[in-house]
Amino acid sequence: MRTVAVVGASLAGLSAARALRKRGYDGRLVVIGDEPHRPYDRPPLSKEFLAGTLGEGDLALERDGEELQAEWVLGTRATALDRDRRAVRLADGREIRTDGVVLATGAAARTLPGTDGLAGVHTLRTLDDARALRDELALGGRLVVIGGGFIGAEVASTAYALGLDVTVIEAAPTPLAGPLGADMGAVVSALHTDHGVRLLCGVGVKGLSGERRVDAVLLEDGRTVPADIVVVGVGARPCVDWLHGSGVALDNGVTCGSDGRTSLAQVVAVGDCANWYDPHTGTHRRVEHWTGALERPDAAVATLLAHGASEPGTPRPPYFWSDQYGVKIQFVGHAAGADSVTVEEGRTDERSFLAVYRRAGTPVAALGMNQPRLFTRWRKQLAATS
């Protein structure tokens, strides 16, 4: 294996490049990214960067003096993977011949149909998205966030702190019920109402109004919510369209084993585009979290360098965090399938507690609000017993 291409230049791609060098790969390393930027940290985009307290230089993921001896091919996207020629084709006409491929193309924010070209409507996924939204928030006004997930909630929290009038619209009856369960989802999403942010649940969005610029959000129940700025936070889709016809099995992303291997030899997948097999649940799942993009590439690279002969791995329980309205929210494990959740420390009404999810009496997940020390102990315990 003399040439490896890492397709994707965000955290997962950078982590894969680092793992390759750490594991002794000394051949040609090509890192391909569709954005013109070097790898940067995404979590601050909806928080400190959006608030203006963190600059672009602070987002850099590469360490001072770090040298991976890589060729960086930025500002052009991959358009095809030719398995016969063992090559990655690029939008600018170039072709990278390779012996091994790490797929790390991530995911793209979902949009609302019919909103193209309407000023004041934003998604938040990239640095360029965050720049545009930050400039608009600085003008103040009425912000409507469509989608009560973590990204939408963080944008709402940041905008509230900046003095905007904020409304959050969530189609589901309870925000965050998917990742946290209905009971704890209701507790966490109550942070909005605690701070005077309007939260409208159980109603879908029919469309937006405005000729050149958005002026309102139209709800399916007939209500109209005035808006100067709209942020659409309705999830993300894996960026895998370019792989159709390549022979890579696709199903809600790239279908992988528990070690990142795909249906094609010498091709592994990591990050938000990878639908890894999870031995904890017996199902495939995409883990769209920072820690997954940081940790899992090492296992995938080990598989790649071993030519697929490595033992299947057992990923650590997924972990993520969120900062909203001055509250630190941390979660580890799998809420789905838990048959109980109990508060072990603190009080939910004080927004400072530690809750443990159990299945048949066995802990499977933990949620903390402003309980970092106790949460860390539970995270270690869950990792040790997984």
PDB file of C-alpha atoms in Angstrom, residues 257-260 276-281 295-296 299-300 303 310-318 334 382-386:
ATOM      1  CA  GLY A 257     -18.636  -3.305  10.308  1.00  0.00           C
ATOM      2  CA  SER A 258     -17.769  -2.473  13.904  1.00  0.00           C
ATOM      3  CA  ASP A 259     -14.226  -1.699  12.739  1.00  0.00           C
ATOM      4  CA  GLY A 260     -15.141   0.615   9.853  1.00  0.00           C
ATOM      5  CA  TRP A 276     -21.146   1.431  11.778  1.00  0.00           C
ATOM      6  CA  TYR A 277     -22.371  -1.836  13.224  1.00  0.00           C
ATOM      7  CA  ASP A 278     -22.901  -1.392  16.953  1.00  0.00           C
ATOM      8  CA  PRO A 279     -22.482  -4.633  18.900  1.00  0.00           C
ATOM      9  CA  HIS A 280     -24.156  -3.020  21.924  1.00  0.00           C
ATOM     10  CA  THR A 281     -27.478  -2.780  20.106  1.00  0.00           C
ATOM     11  CA  GLU A 295     -11.782   8.025  18.302  1.00  0.00           C
ATOM     12  CA  ARG A 296     -13.175   5.633  15.702  1.00  0.00           C
ATOM     13  CA  ALA A 299      -9.886   1.327  14.533  1.00  0.00           C
ATOM     14  CA  ALA A 300     -10.748   1.864  10.877  1.00  0.00           C
ATOM     15  CA  THR A 303      -8.417  -2.458   9.632  1.00  0.00           C
ATOM     16  CA  SER A 310      -8.055  -7.232  11.994  1.00  0.00           C
ATOM     17  CA  GLU A 311     -10.427  -8.420  14.684  1.00  0.00           C
ATOM     18  CA  PRO A 312     -13.782  -6.574  14.816  1.00  0.00           C
ATOM     19  CA  GLY A 313     -13.669  -3.756  17.330  1.00  0.00           C
ATOM     20  CA  THR A 314     -16.075  -2.789  20.078  1.00  0.00           C
ATOM     21  CA  PRO A 315     -16.649   0.977  19.922  1.00  0.00           C
ATOM     22  CA  ARG A 316     -16.923   2.895  23.169  1.00  0.00           C
ATOM     23  CA  PRO A 317     -20.464   4.003  24.079  1.00  0.00           C
ATOM     24  CA  PRO A 318     -21.292   7.180  22.136  1.00  0.00           C
ATOM     25  CA  HIS A 334     -27.910   4.393  24.387  1.00  0.00           C
ATOM     26  CA  LEU A 382     -20.291   2.491  31.258  1.00  0.00           C
ATOM     27  CA  ALA A 383     -17.159   2.215  29.111  1.00  0.00           C
ATOM     28  CA  ALA A 384     -15.734  -0.442  31.442  1.00  0.00           C
ATOM     29  CA  THR A 385     -18.873  -2.574  31.350  1.00  0.00           C
ATOM     30  CA  SER A 386     -19.637  -2.236  27.633  1.00  0.00           C
TER      31      SER A 386
END
